[in-house]
Every structure is written in C-alpha cells, then in structure tokens.
CSV table of C-alpha atoms in Angstrom, one decimal:
chain,number,residue,atom,x,y,z
A,29,MET,CA,13.7,3.7,-23.9
A,30,SER,CA,16.7,5.8,-23.9
A,31,GLU,CA,16.5,8.2,-20.9
A,32,SER,CA,19.9,9.4,-19.9
A,33,LEU,CA,21.2,8.2,-16.3
A,34,SER,CA,21.2,11.4,-14.8
A,35,SER,CA,17.7,12.4,-15.7
A,36,ILE,CA,16.6,8.7,-14.2
A,37,PHE,CA,18.4,9.7,-11.1
A,38,ILE,CA,17.2,13.3,-10.5
A,39,GLY,CA,13.6,12.2,-11.8
A,40,THR,CA,13.3,9.4,-9.5
A,41,LEU,CA,15.1,11.1,-6.3
A,42,LEU,CA,13.0,14.2,-6.5
A,43,ALA,CA,10.4,14.9,-9.2
A,44,ASN,CA,8.8,11.2,-9.1
A,45,ASN,CA,9.9,10.5,-5.4
A,46,LEU,CA,8.6,7.0,-4.9
A,47,VAL,CA,7.1,7.8,-1.4
A,48,LEU,CA,5.6,11.2,-2.1
A,49,ALA,CA,4.8,11.1,-5.8
A,50,MET,CA,3.9,7.6,-6.4
A,51,PHE,CA,2.7,6.4,-2.8
A,52,LEU,CA,5.1,3.4,-2.7
A,53,GLY,CA,6.6,2.2,0.7
A,54,LEU,CA,3.9,4.2,2.7
A,55,CYS,CA,3.7,1.7,5.6
A,56,PRO,CA,7.2,2.0,6.8
A,57,PHE,CA,7.2,5.6,5.8
A,58,LEU,CA,4.3,6.1,8.3
A,59,GLY,CA,5.6,3.5,10.9
A,60,VAL,CA,9.3,4.2,11.2
A,61,SER,CA,9.5,7.9,10.6
A,62,ALA,CA,8.7,8.8,14.4
A,63,ARG,CA,12.6,9.3,15.1
A,64,LEU,CA,15.3,10.6,13.3
A,65,ASN,CA,18.0,8.0,14.6
A,66,THR,CA,15.9,4.9,13.3
A,67,ALA,CA,15.0,6.5,9.9
A,68,LEU,CA,18.5,6.6,8.5
A,69,PRO,CA,19.4,3.0,9.1
A,70,MET,CA,16.0,1.9,7.9
A,71,GLY,CA,16.3,4.0,4.9
A,72,ALA,CA,19.8,2.5,4.3
A,73,ALA,CA,18.7,-1.1,4.8
A,74,THR,CA,15.9,-0.6,2.2
A,75,THR,CA,18.1,0.9,-0.4
A,76,PHE,CA,20.5,-2.0,-0.1
A,77,VAL,CA,17.4,-4.5,-0.5
A,78,MET,CA,16.1,-2.3,-3.3
A,79,LEU,CA,19.6,-2.6,-5.0
A,80,VAL,CA,19.8,-6.3,-4.7
A,81,ALA,CA,16.4,-6.8,-5.7
A,82,SER,CA,16.7,-4.8,-8.7
A,83,LEU,CA,19.9,-6.6,-10.0
A,84,CYS,CA,18.2,-9.9,-9.3
A,85,ALA,CA,15.0,-8.9,-11.1
A,86,PHE,CA,17.1,-7.7,-13.9
A,87,GLY,CA,18.6,-11.2,-14.4
A,88,LEU,CA,15.4,-12.9,-13.7
A,89,ASN,CA,13.5,-10.9,-16.4
A,90,TRP,CA,16.1,-11.9,-18.9
A,91,LEU,CA,15.8,-15.5,-17.7
A,92,VAL,CA,11.8,-15.4,-17.7
A,93,THR,CA,11.7,-13.9,-21.0
A,94,ALA,CA,14.0,-16.3,-22.7
A,95,PHE,CA,12.0,-19.2,-21.4
A,96,HIS,CA,8.5,-17.7,-22.2
A,97,LEU,CA,7.6,-18.0,-18.6
A,98,GLU,CA,6.4,-14.5,-18.1
A,99,PHE,CA,3.5,-15.5,-15.7
A,100,LEU,CA,6.1,-16.4,-13.4
A,101,ARG,CA,7.9,-13.0,-13.1
A,102,LEU,CA,5.8,-11.7,-10.2
A,103,ILE,CA,6.2,-14.9,-8.1
A,104,SER,CA,9.9,-15.1,-8.8
A,105,TYR,CA,10.4,-11.2,-7.8
A,106,ILE,CA,8.9,-11.8,-4.5
A,107,VAL,CA,11.0,-14.7,-3.7
A,108,ILE,CA,13.9,-12.9,-4.5
A,109,ILE,CA,13.1,-10.0,-2.5
A,110,ALA,CA,12.2,-12.2,0.5
A,111,SER,CA,15.6,-13.8,0.3
A,112,ALA,CA,17.4,-10.2,0.1
A,113,VAL,CA,15.6,-9.1,3.2
A,114,GLN,CA,16.6,-12.3,5.0
A,115,LEU,CA,20.2,-11.8,4.0
A,116,VAL,CA,20.0,-8.0,5.3
A,117,GLU,CA,18.6,-9.1,8.5
A,118,MET,CA,21.4,-11.9,9.3
A,119,VAL,CA,23.9,-9.4,8.5
A,120,LEU,CA,22.5,-6.5,10.7
A,121,LYS,CA,22.1,-9.1,13.4
A,122,LYS,CA,25.6,-10.0,13.3
A,123,TYR,CA,27.3,-6.8,13.0
A,124,SER,CA,24.7,-4.6,14.8
A,125,PRO,CA,22.5,-6.1,17.2
A,126,VAL,CA,21.4,-2.9,18.8
A,127,LEU,CA,20.2,-1.3,15.4
A,128,PHE,CA,18.7,-4.6,14.7
A,129,ARG,CA,16.7,-4.5,17.9
A,130,ALA,CA,15.6,-1.0,17.3
A,131,LEU,CA,14.3,-1.5,13.8
A,132,GLY,CA,12.4,-4.5,15.1
A,133,ILE,CA,9.3,-5.8,13.3
A,134,TYR,CA,9.9,-3.3,10.5
A,135,LEU,CA,13.0,-5.2,9.3
A,136,PRO,CA,11.1,-8.3,8.0
A,137,LEU,CA,8.4,-6.0,6.9
A,138,ILE,CA,10.7,-4.6,4.2
A,139,THR,CA,9.7,-7.8,2.2
A,140,THR,CA,6.0,-6.2,2.0
A,141,ASN,CA,7.4,-2.8,1.3
A,142,CYS,CA,5.8,-2.0,-2.0
A,143,ALA,CA,8.7,0.4,-2.9
A,144,VAL,CA,11.1,-2.5,-3.3
A,145,LEU,CA,8.9,-4.6,-5.4
A,146,GLY,CA,7.7,-1.2,-7.3
A,147,VAL,CA,11.3,-0.7,-8.2
A,148,ALA,CA,11.7,-4.1,-9.9
A,149,LEU,CA,8.1,-4.0,-11.4
A,150,PHE,CA,8.7,-0.4,-13.0
A,151,GLN,CA,12.1,-1.0,-14.3
A,152,THR,CA,10.8,-4.3,-16.1
A,153,ALA,CA,7.6,-2.2,-17.3
A,154,ARG,CA,10.0,0.6,-18.7
A,155,ASP,CA,12.4,-1.8,-20.3
A,156,TYR,CA,15.4,-0.3,-18.6
A,157,SER,CA,18.8,-1.5,-19.5
A,158,PHE,CA,21.2,-2.6,-16.9
A,159,ALA,CA,22.8,0.7,-16.0
A,160,GLN,CA,19.3,2.3,-15.9
A,161,SER,CA,18.0,-0.2,-13.4
A,162,VAL,CA,20.8,0.3,-11.1
A,163,THR,CA,20.5,4.0,-11.2
A,164,PHE,CA,16.8,3.7,-10.7
A,165,ALA,CA,17.2,1.4,-7.8
A,166,VAL,CA,19.7,3.6,-6.0
A,167,ALA,CA,17.9,6.8,-6.7
A,168,GLY,CA,14.6,5.2,-5.5
A,169,GLY,CA,16.2,4.2,-2.2
A,170,GLY,CA,17.8,7.5,-2.1
A,171,GLY,CA,14.5,9.1,-2.4
A,172,PHE,CA,12.8,6.8,0.2
A,173,THR,CA,15.5,7.7,2.6
A,174,LEU,CA,15.3,11.4,1.9
A,175,ALA,CA,11.4,11.2,2.4
A,176,LEU,CA,11.8,9.3,5.7
A,177,LEU,CA,14.5,11.8,7.1
A,178,LEU,CA,12.4,14.7,6.3
A,179,MET,CA,9.2,13.3,7.8
A,180,ALA,CA,11.2,12.2,10.9
A,181,GLY,CA,12.6,15.4,11.6
A,182,LEU,CA,9.0,17.3,11.1
A,183,ARG,CA,7.4,14.5,13.5
A,184,GLU,CA,10.4,15.1,16.1
A,185,ARG,CA,9.5,18.6,16.2
A,186,LEU,CA,5.8,18.2,16.1
A,187,SER,CA,5.9,15.8,19.0
A,188,LEU,CA,6.5,18.6,21.4
A,189,ALA,CA,4.0,20.9,20.0
A,190,SER,CA,0.3,20.5,21.5
A,191,VAL,CA,-2.3,19.8,18.8
A,192,PRO,CA,-5.9,19.1,19.3
A,193,ASN,CA,-6.5,15.5,20.5
A,194,VAL,CA,-8.7,14.7,17.5
A,195,VAL,CA,-5.8,15.3,14.9
A,196,ARG,CA,-3.3,13.4,16.7
A,197,GLY,CA,-1.8,10.2,15.2
A,198,THR,CA,-2.3,9.0,11.7
A,199,ALA,CA,-4.4,11.9,10.5
A,200,LEU,CA,-1.7,14.4,11.4
A,201,SER,CA,1.0,12.3,9.7
A,202,LEU,CA,-1.0,12.1,6.7
A,203,MET,CA,-1.5,15.9,6.5
A,204,LEU,CA,2.2,16.2,7.0
A,205,ALA,CA,2.9,13.8,4.2
A,206,GLY,CA,0.3,15.9,2.1
A,207,LEU,CA,2.3,19.0,2.9
A,208,LEU,CA,5.6,17.5,1.8
A,209,SER,CA,4.4,16.0,-1.3
A,210,LEU,CA,3.0,19.4,-2.2
A,211,ALA,CA,6.3,20.8,-1.6
A,212,PHE,CA,7.9,18.0,-4.0
A,213,MET,CA,5.5,19.0,-6.6
A,214,GLY,CA,7.7,22.0,-7.0
A,215,PHE,CA,10.2,19.6,-8.6
A,216,ALA,CA,8.1,18.6,-11.4
A,217,GLY,CA,9.8,18.8,-14.7
A,218,LEU,CA,13.2,18.1,-13.2
A,219,GLY,CA,14.6,15.2,-14.7
A,220,ALA,CA,12.5,12.7,-16.5
A,221,GLY,CA,8.7,12.8,-16.0
A,222,GLU,CA,6.9,9.4,-16.7
B,16,MET,CA,-24.1,-9.6,-0.2
B,17,SER,CA,-25.5,-13.1,-0.5
B,18,ILE,CA,-25.4,-13.8,3.2
B,19,PRO,CA,-29.1,-15.0,4.0
B,20,GLY,CA,-30.4,-14.0,7.4
B,21,GLN,CA,-30.6,-17.6,8.9
B,22,LYS,CA,-26.8,-17.7,9.3
B,23,PRO,CA,-25.7,-17.7,13.0
B,24,LEU,CA,-25.0,-14.5,14.3
B,25,SER,CA,-21.1,-15.0,14.9
B,26,ASN,CA,-20.8,-15.5,10.9
B,27,LEU,CA,-22.5,-12.5,10.3
B,28,GLU,CA,-20.4,-10.5,12.7
B,29,GLU,CA,-17.5,-12.1,11.2
B,30,LEU,CA,-18.6,-10.6,7.8
B,31,LEU,CA,-19.5,-7.0,9.3
B,32,GLU,CA,-16.1,-6.8,11.3
B,33,GLY,CA,-14.3,-5.7,8.1
B,34,VAL,CA,-17.0,-3.5,6.6
B,35,TRP,CA,-17.2,-1.3,9.7
B,36,LYS,CA,-15.7,-1.8,12.9
B,37,GLN,CA,-12.3,-3.0,11.5
B,38,ASN,CA,-12.3,-1.2,8.2
B,39,PRO,CA,-9.0,-1.7,6.6
B,40,VAL,CA,-8.6,1.7,5.3
B,41,PHE,CA,-10.0,3.9,8.0
B,42,VAL,CA,-9.6,1.9,11.1
B,43,MET,CA,-6.7,-0.2,10.6
B,44,VAL,CA,-5.1,2.2,8.1
B,45,LEU,CA,-3.6,-0.9,6.3
B,46,GLY,CA,-2.6,-1.2,2.5
B,47,MET,CA,-2.1,2.7,2.1
B,48,CYS,CA,0.0,2.3,-1.0
B,49,PRO,CA,-2.6,1.1,-3.5
B,50,THR,CA,-5.3,3.0,-1.6
B,51,LEU,CA,-3.6,6.3,-2.3
B,52,ALA,CA,-2.1,5.7,-5.6
B,53,VAL,CA,-5.1,4.4,-7.7
B,54,SER,CA,-7.7,6.5,-5.9
B,55,VAL,CA,-7.7,9.4,-8.5
B,56,SER,CA,-11.1,8.4,-9.8
B,57,ALA,CA,-14.1,6.4,-8.4
B,58,MET,CA,-14.0,4.0,-11.4
B,59,ASN,CA,-10.2,3.2,-10.6
B,60,ALA,CA,-10.9,2.9,-7.1
B,61,VAL,CA,-13.9,0.3,-7.5
B,62,SER,CA,-12.0,-1.9,-9.9
B,63,MET,CA,-9.0,-1.9,-7.6
B,64,GLY,CA,-11.0,-2.6,-4.5
B,65,LEU,CA,-12.8,-5.5,-6.5
B,66,ALA,CA,-9.5,-6.9,-7.8
B,67,THR,CA,-8.2,-6.9,-4.0
B,68,THR,CA,-11.3,-8.5,-2.8
B,69,PHE,CA,-10.8,-11.3,-5.2
B,70,VAL,CA,-7.1,-12.1,-4.2
B,71,LEU,CA,-8.2,-11.8,-0.6
B,72,LEU,CA,-11.1,-14.3,-1.0
B,73,GLY,CA,-9.0,-16.7,-2.9
B,74,SER,CA,-5.9,-16.5,-0.8
B,75,THR,CA,-7.8,-16.7,2.5
B,76,LEU,CA,-9.8,-20.0,1.4
B,77,LEU,CA,-6.6,-21.6,0.4
B,78,VAL,CA,-4.6,-20.5,3.5
B,79,SER,CA,-7.5,-21.7,5.7
B,80,LEU,CA,-7.6,-25.1,4.1
B,81,LEU,CA,-4.0,-25.6,4.1
B,82,ARG,CA,-3.6,-24.2,7.6
B,83,ASN,CA,-2.7,-27.5,9.3
B,84,VAL,CA,-0.4,-28.6,6.4
B,85,ILE,CA,1.7,-25.4,6.2
B,86,PRO,CA,4.8,-25.8,8.6
B,87,LYS,CA,5.0,-23.0,11.0
B,88,GLU,CA,8.7,-21.9,9.9
B,89,VAL,CA,7.9,-21.3,6.3
B,90,ARG,CA,4.3,-20.0,6.6
B,91,ILE,CA,4.9,-16.3,5.6
B,92,ALA,CA,6.8,-17.5,2.5
B,93,THR,CA,4.1,-19.7,1.7
B,94,TYR,CA,1.3,-17.2,2.2
B,95,ILE,CA,3.3,-14.7,0.0
B,96,LEU,CA,3.6,-17.4,-2.9
B,97,ILE,CA,-0.3,-18.1,-2.5
B,98,ILE,CA,-1.2,-14.7,-2.9
B,99,ALA,CA,1.4,-14.0,-5.8
B,100,THR,CA,-0.3,-16.8,-7.5
B,101,PHE,CA,-3.9,-15.2,-7.2
B,102,VAL,CA,-2.5,-11.8,-8.2
B,103,THR,CA,-1.1,-13.3,-11.3
B,104,VAL,CA,-4.5,-14.8,-12.2
B,105,VAL,CA,-6.2,-11.4,-11.4
B,106,ASP,CA,-3.5,-9.6,-13.4
B,107,TYR,CA,-4.3,-11.7,-16.7
B,108,LEU,CA,-8.1,-11.6,-15.8
B,109,ILE,CA,-8.3,-7.8,-15.8
B,110,GLN,CA,-6.1,-7.5,-18.9
B,111,ALA,CA,-8.8,-9.7,-20.5
B,112,ILE,CA,-11.9,-7.9,-19.3
B,113,SER,CA,-10.8,-4.3,-19.9
B,114,LEU,CA,-7.5,-3.1,-21.2
B,115,ALA,CA,-8.4,0.5,-20.2
B,116,VAL,CA,-8.7,-0.4,-16.4
B,117,TYR,CA,-5.4,-2.4,-17.0
B,118,ASP,CA,-3.6,0.6,-18.2
B,119,ALA,CA,-5.1,2.9,-15.7
B,120,LEU,CA,-4.1,0.9,-12.9
B,121,GLY,CA,-0.8,-0.3,-14.4
B,122,ALA,CA,1.8,-1.8,-12.2
B,123,PHE,CA,-0.4,-1.4,-9.1
B,124,ILE,CA,-2.3,-4.5,-9.8
B,125,GLN,CA,0.8,-6.6,-9.6
B,126,LEU,CA,1.4,-4.6,-6.3
B,127,ILE,CA,-1.6,-6.1,-4.6
B,128,VAL,CA,0.9,-8.8,-3.6
B,129,VAL,CA,2.5,-6.5,-0.9
B,130,ASN,CA,-1.0,-5.1,0.3
B,131,CYS,CA,-0.7,-5.6,3.9
B,132,ILE,CA,-4.4,-6.3,4.4
B,133,ILE,CA,-3.9,-9.7,2.5
B,134,LEU,CA,-0.8,-10.9,4.3
B,135,GLY,CA,-2.4,-9.6,7.6
B,136,ARG,CA,-5.7,-11.3,7.1
B,137,ALA,CA,-3.7,-14.7,6.1
B,138,GLU,CA,-1.6,-14.5,9.2
B,139,ALA,CA,-4.0,-13.1,11.8
B,140,HIS,CA,-7.2,-14.8,10.7
B,141,ALA,CA,-7.3,-17.4,7.9
B,142,SER,CA,-4.4,-19.4,9.4
B,143,LYS,CA,-6.5,-19.9,12.8
B,144,ASN,CA,-10.3,-20.1,11.3
B,145,PRO,CA,-12.1,-22.8,9.4
B,146,PRO,CA,-12.7,-21.9,5.8
B,147,LEU,CA,-16.2,-20.7,5.9
B,148,LYS,CA,-15.4,-18.0,8.9
B,149,ALA,CA,-12.4,-17.0,7.0
B,150,VAL,CA,-13.9,-16.5,3.7
B,151,LEU,CA,-16.6,-14.4,5.4
B,152,ASN,CA,-14.2,-12.4,7.2
B,153,ALA,CA,-12.1,-12.1,3.9
B,154,LEU,CA,-15.3,-10.8,2.2
B,155,GLY,CA,-16.1,-8.3,4.9
B,156,MET,CA,-12.6,-6.9,4.7
B,157,GLY,CA,-12.8,-6.9,0.9
B,158,VAL,CA,-16.2,-5.0,1.0
B,159,GLY,CA,-14.7,-2.6,3.5
B,160,PHE,CA,-11.5,-1.8,1.6
B,161,THR,CA,-13.7,-1.2,-1.6
B,162,LEU,CA,-15.8,1.1,0.3
B,163,GLY,CA,-12.9,3.0,1.7
B,164,LEU,CA,-11.4,3.1,-1.8
B,165,PHE,CA,-14.6,4.3,-3.1
B,166,ALA,CA,-14.8,7.2,-0.4
B,167,LEU,CA,-11.5,8.4,-1.2
B,168,GLY,CA,-11.7,8.0,-4.9
B,169,GLY,CA,-15.2,9.6,-5.1
B,170,VAL,CA,-14.1,12.7,-3.0
B,171,ARG,CA,-11.1,13.2,-5.1
B,172,GLU,CA,-12.9,12.6,-8.4
B,173,ILE,CA,-15.6,15.0,-7.5
B,174,LEU,CA,-13.3,17.8,-6.0
B,175,GLY,CA,-10.6,17.4,-8.6
B,176,ALA,CA,-12.6,16.9,-11.7
B,177,GLY,CA,-16.0,17.7,-11.0
B,178,LYS,CA,-17.2,14.2,-12.3
B,179,LEU,CA,-18.1,11.0,-10.6
B,180,PHE,CA,-17.7,7.8,-12.6
B,181,GLY,CA,-16.9,10.1,-15.5
B,182,ILE,CA,-20.1,11.8,-15.5
B,183,SER,CA,-20.0,15.7,-15.2
B,184,LEU,CA,-21.7,16.8,-12.0
B,185,PHE,CA,-21.4,20.7,-12.0
B,186,GLY,CA,-21.6,21.4,-15.4
B,187,PRO,CA,-19.0,23.6,-17.6
B,188,ASP,CA,-18.5,26.3,-15.3
B,189,PHE,CA,-16.8,24.2,-12.6
B,190,GLN,CA,-13.3,25.1,-11.9
B,191,PRO,CA,-11.5,21.7,-10.9
B,192,TRP,CA,-9.4,21.6,-7.7
B,193,VAL,CA,-6.5,20.0,-9.6
B,194,VAL,CA,-4.5,19.4,-6.5
B,195,MET,CA,-7.1,16.7,-5.4
B,196,VAL,CA,-6.2,14.2,-8.1
B,197,LEU,CA,-2.4,14.9,-7.7
B,198,PRO,CA,-0.6,12.9,-5.0
B,199,PRO,CA,-1.0,15.7,-2.3
B,200,GLY,CA,-4.9,15.4,-2.7
B,201,GLY,CA,-4.6,11.6,-1.9
B,202,PHE,CA,-2.9,12.4,1.5
B,203,PHE,CA,-5.1,15.3,2.4
B,204,VAL,CA,-8.4,13.6,1.5
B,205,LEU,CA,-7.5,10.5,3.7
B,206,GLY,CA,-6.3,12.7,6.5
B,207,ALA,CA,-9.4,14.5,6.3
B,208,TRP,CA,-11.6,11.2,6.5
B,209,LEU,CA,-9.4,9.9,9.5
B,210,LEU,CA,-10.1,13.3,11.1
B,211,LEU,CA,-13.8,12.8,10.7
B,212,PHE,CA,-13.8,9.5,12.0
B,213,ASN,CA,-11.7,10.4,14.9
B,214,TRP,CA,-14.1,13.2,15.7
B,215,LEU,CA,-17.2,10.9,15.6
B,216,ASN,CA,-15.5,8.6,17.8
B,217,SER,CA,-14.6,11.2,20.3
B,218,ARG,CA,-18.2,12.5,20.2
B,219,LYS,CA,-19.3,9.0,21.0
B,220,ALA,CA,-16.8,8.5,23.8
B,221,ALA,CA,-17.4,11.9,25.3
B,222,PRO,CA,-19.5,12.0,28.6
B,223,VAL,CA,-21.9,14.7,26.9
B,224,LYS,CA,-25.3,13.2,26.1
B,225,PRO,CA,-25.0,12.8,22.3
B,226,VAL,CA,-27.8,14.3,20.3
B,227,GLU,CA,-29.2,12.6,17.5
B,228,GLY,CA,-29.7,14.4,14.4
B,229,HIS,CA,-28.2,17.6,15.6
B,230,ALA,CA,-25.8,18.7,12.8
B,231,HIS,CA,-22.7,20.5,14.3
B,232,VAL,CA,-20.5,20.5,11.3
C-alpha cells in the first residue's frame, strides 16, 4: 500500500477518527471526558502509549513474520502495550503525582484501550511501512485527544443544563457522541478512505 | 441453554445474572467498542457475540481453575495472556469456518482481547469462584452480550437497510435510513436502548401504581 503520509495523517485524524468513526477507545472516551483538565493529559498519555506500541509492534511484526510465528502476534502485541503503559505510569508517578492521582484507575486501563491495540493491528493489516506506521499512530492519538477534548467541552457545558432525569448519564453521553460523530462524517472523503 | 431445572437456585441465578440483571451491554455498559463497531447487521452482531462468549467461557474456566496458583502481583498480566490465547484460537476458528464472516468482522475479532467484559469477569468473578459457578456466570454474560448485540444490530439493520439477517422486510419501495448503518447510528441506537431501559426502571421505581399492559409509548 502506498498512501502518502499526509493523506494517512488527515484521514486518521478527521475522516476515520478512531473514536467517532471506528468506535475504538470508547471506554476512556466516555469515562474520562467529564472534565477538560483531565481530558488533555489523558489524550497525551494515550498518544504516547500508541506511539511506543506502534514502534514496538512494527519491530515485532517483522520478527514474528521472519520466524513464521504469526499466531504469536496478538499475544506479543498485548504484552508490549502492557509494558508501555507501565512505563508511562512510572514516569507520571515520578514527575507529576498530581496528574497521576487525577487520572486514577484510567491510567492502567490504557492497556485495555482498544484504540492502542487497534492502531497496532490496523497498521499490520494494512502493511504500513515504518514512516506510515509512525504517522498513523501520531494521527490516531491526535484524533483520540481531539475527540476527548470536544466531548469534555460539551459535557462541561451540559452539566449546567437541566435535562430530564431519564436521559441523564450514559444515554446522554452516547447521544452527544452520536452528534459529534455525525459532524465528523462531514470530513468523509478528506484524506484516504479505508 | 442446557441448564436443567434440578440445579440449585443459586447456580441458576448465577446464570441469569448476566442475561438480565447485569446485562453487560445495557446495564454495565461494558465492551462498547466491539458492540458499536460490528453491530451494523444482525448476522455480524450474532457472530461477534458467539465469538466473545467462547473466549469468555474458555478464559473464565482457566482463570477459575488457576485462581489459587496465579500470584496476586501478576494476575492481570496472566489474565490477559490467557484471554489472548483464546482469542487467537477463535480468530483461526472463524477463519476456518466462514471466511465471509471473518472479512466482515476484520480486526475486531482480535480486539476481543481488550473487551472490558472478559477481563472484568476474570478479575471480579472467576478469580474468586469455583469453576462451575464461574462458567455459569460467564455463559450468562455471554448470552446477555449476544442478546445486547443482536438488539443493536437488528435495529440498525432493519432501519438502515430494511433487512434482517439479509432478508428484505419491507419490499423494494423501502427508503433505507442510511445513517443508522453508519457510525453515528451506532451511538444513537445504543443511546435510545439505554433511554428505554432507564425509562422502564424509573417507571418501576416510581411510587405510582404500575399498570400492567397499559401501553404508554
């Protein structure tokens, strides 16, 4: 596959946004998006893990294919991601304990963020080269952060509004996400469609 | 379901827990990613549900059997390894059974690994209960998950394509509501289902005498 880097970047960031178009990483998207000031660091941490995971996955994929051990691919990806998350957790704990506490349980949960594994799996499935993989991971992380920020902004406003009791909670968040996703459909056709 | 009536009630309750009271899709709202991504059609939804149920059953059985052997410190990593093994099995299994289904589900089969339901069950239930109970609970959760997926996929396929399991329902004049099979439709349909359940719950909780069979839609 020979998509240009810019088309991968724009396509992954907007048109095929991981969260709003491909439904990856919904748990943290709905979980951490209540406030703006935790949304940004969460997005940054996830982007970093994505980048590390993508780099490692690229190397691993080469190794696994070279030794004809394709059935081990999934298992090794998961182990890599778990270690990357552990790394981020230790760094954050050392340099920014406040942030570490604010993110709480959602930090280790990046391991089970489908977006991270999704990036690794999709880059393998689409046969991306090294540069393409890195672009894909950065754009994917950027798209995730963008969606998280938009959602957090909306929800902060909405918490001041009076909505009927029945709608409160997850149902409302999902409707909001649906509207955002509808808006992002306007980007379809930008960059490379899958 | 192959659970005979002479089983003790607690086991039956264990089974029914996941189907209704703690339904993973509608009550716990877990495992959203595969739920929304593959529920474009009823067929996809059901195959995804079955694949997840298989992984759920296998991994809970193994975790429950090994629950006294696995050291506390590395338990999450061990669970993920066990789950990833079963997902690899299911991945190859589906590829062997039906290539069409495999192509339709794509990378989402491998993404079963990060489905929160499975890890959640391993951590919250299987690691504390004997194999029989754990497997029954997992079976219930799997059935509940499949039902939830079917409810989503069915609605989206009917509204978005006018079909169910590929069979045309409304004849040739039907104008498909295309948004429903596109990503926003997934969010809307799930939101609507949650709304419905919230509304039913609030009606049940309300002090007003509930009138059976009084349609109020």
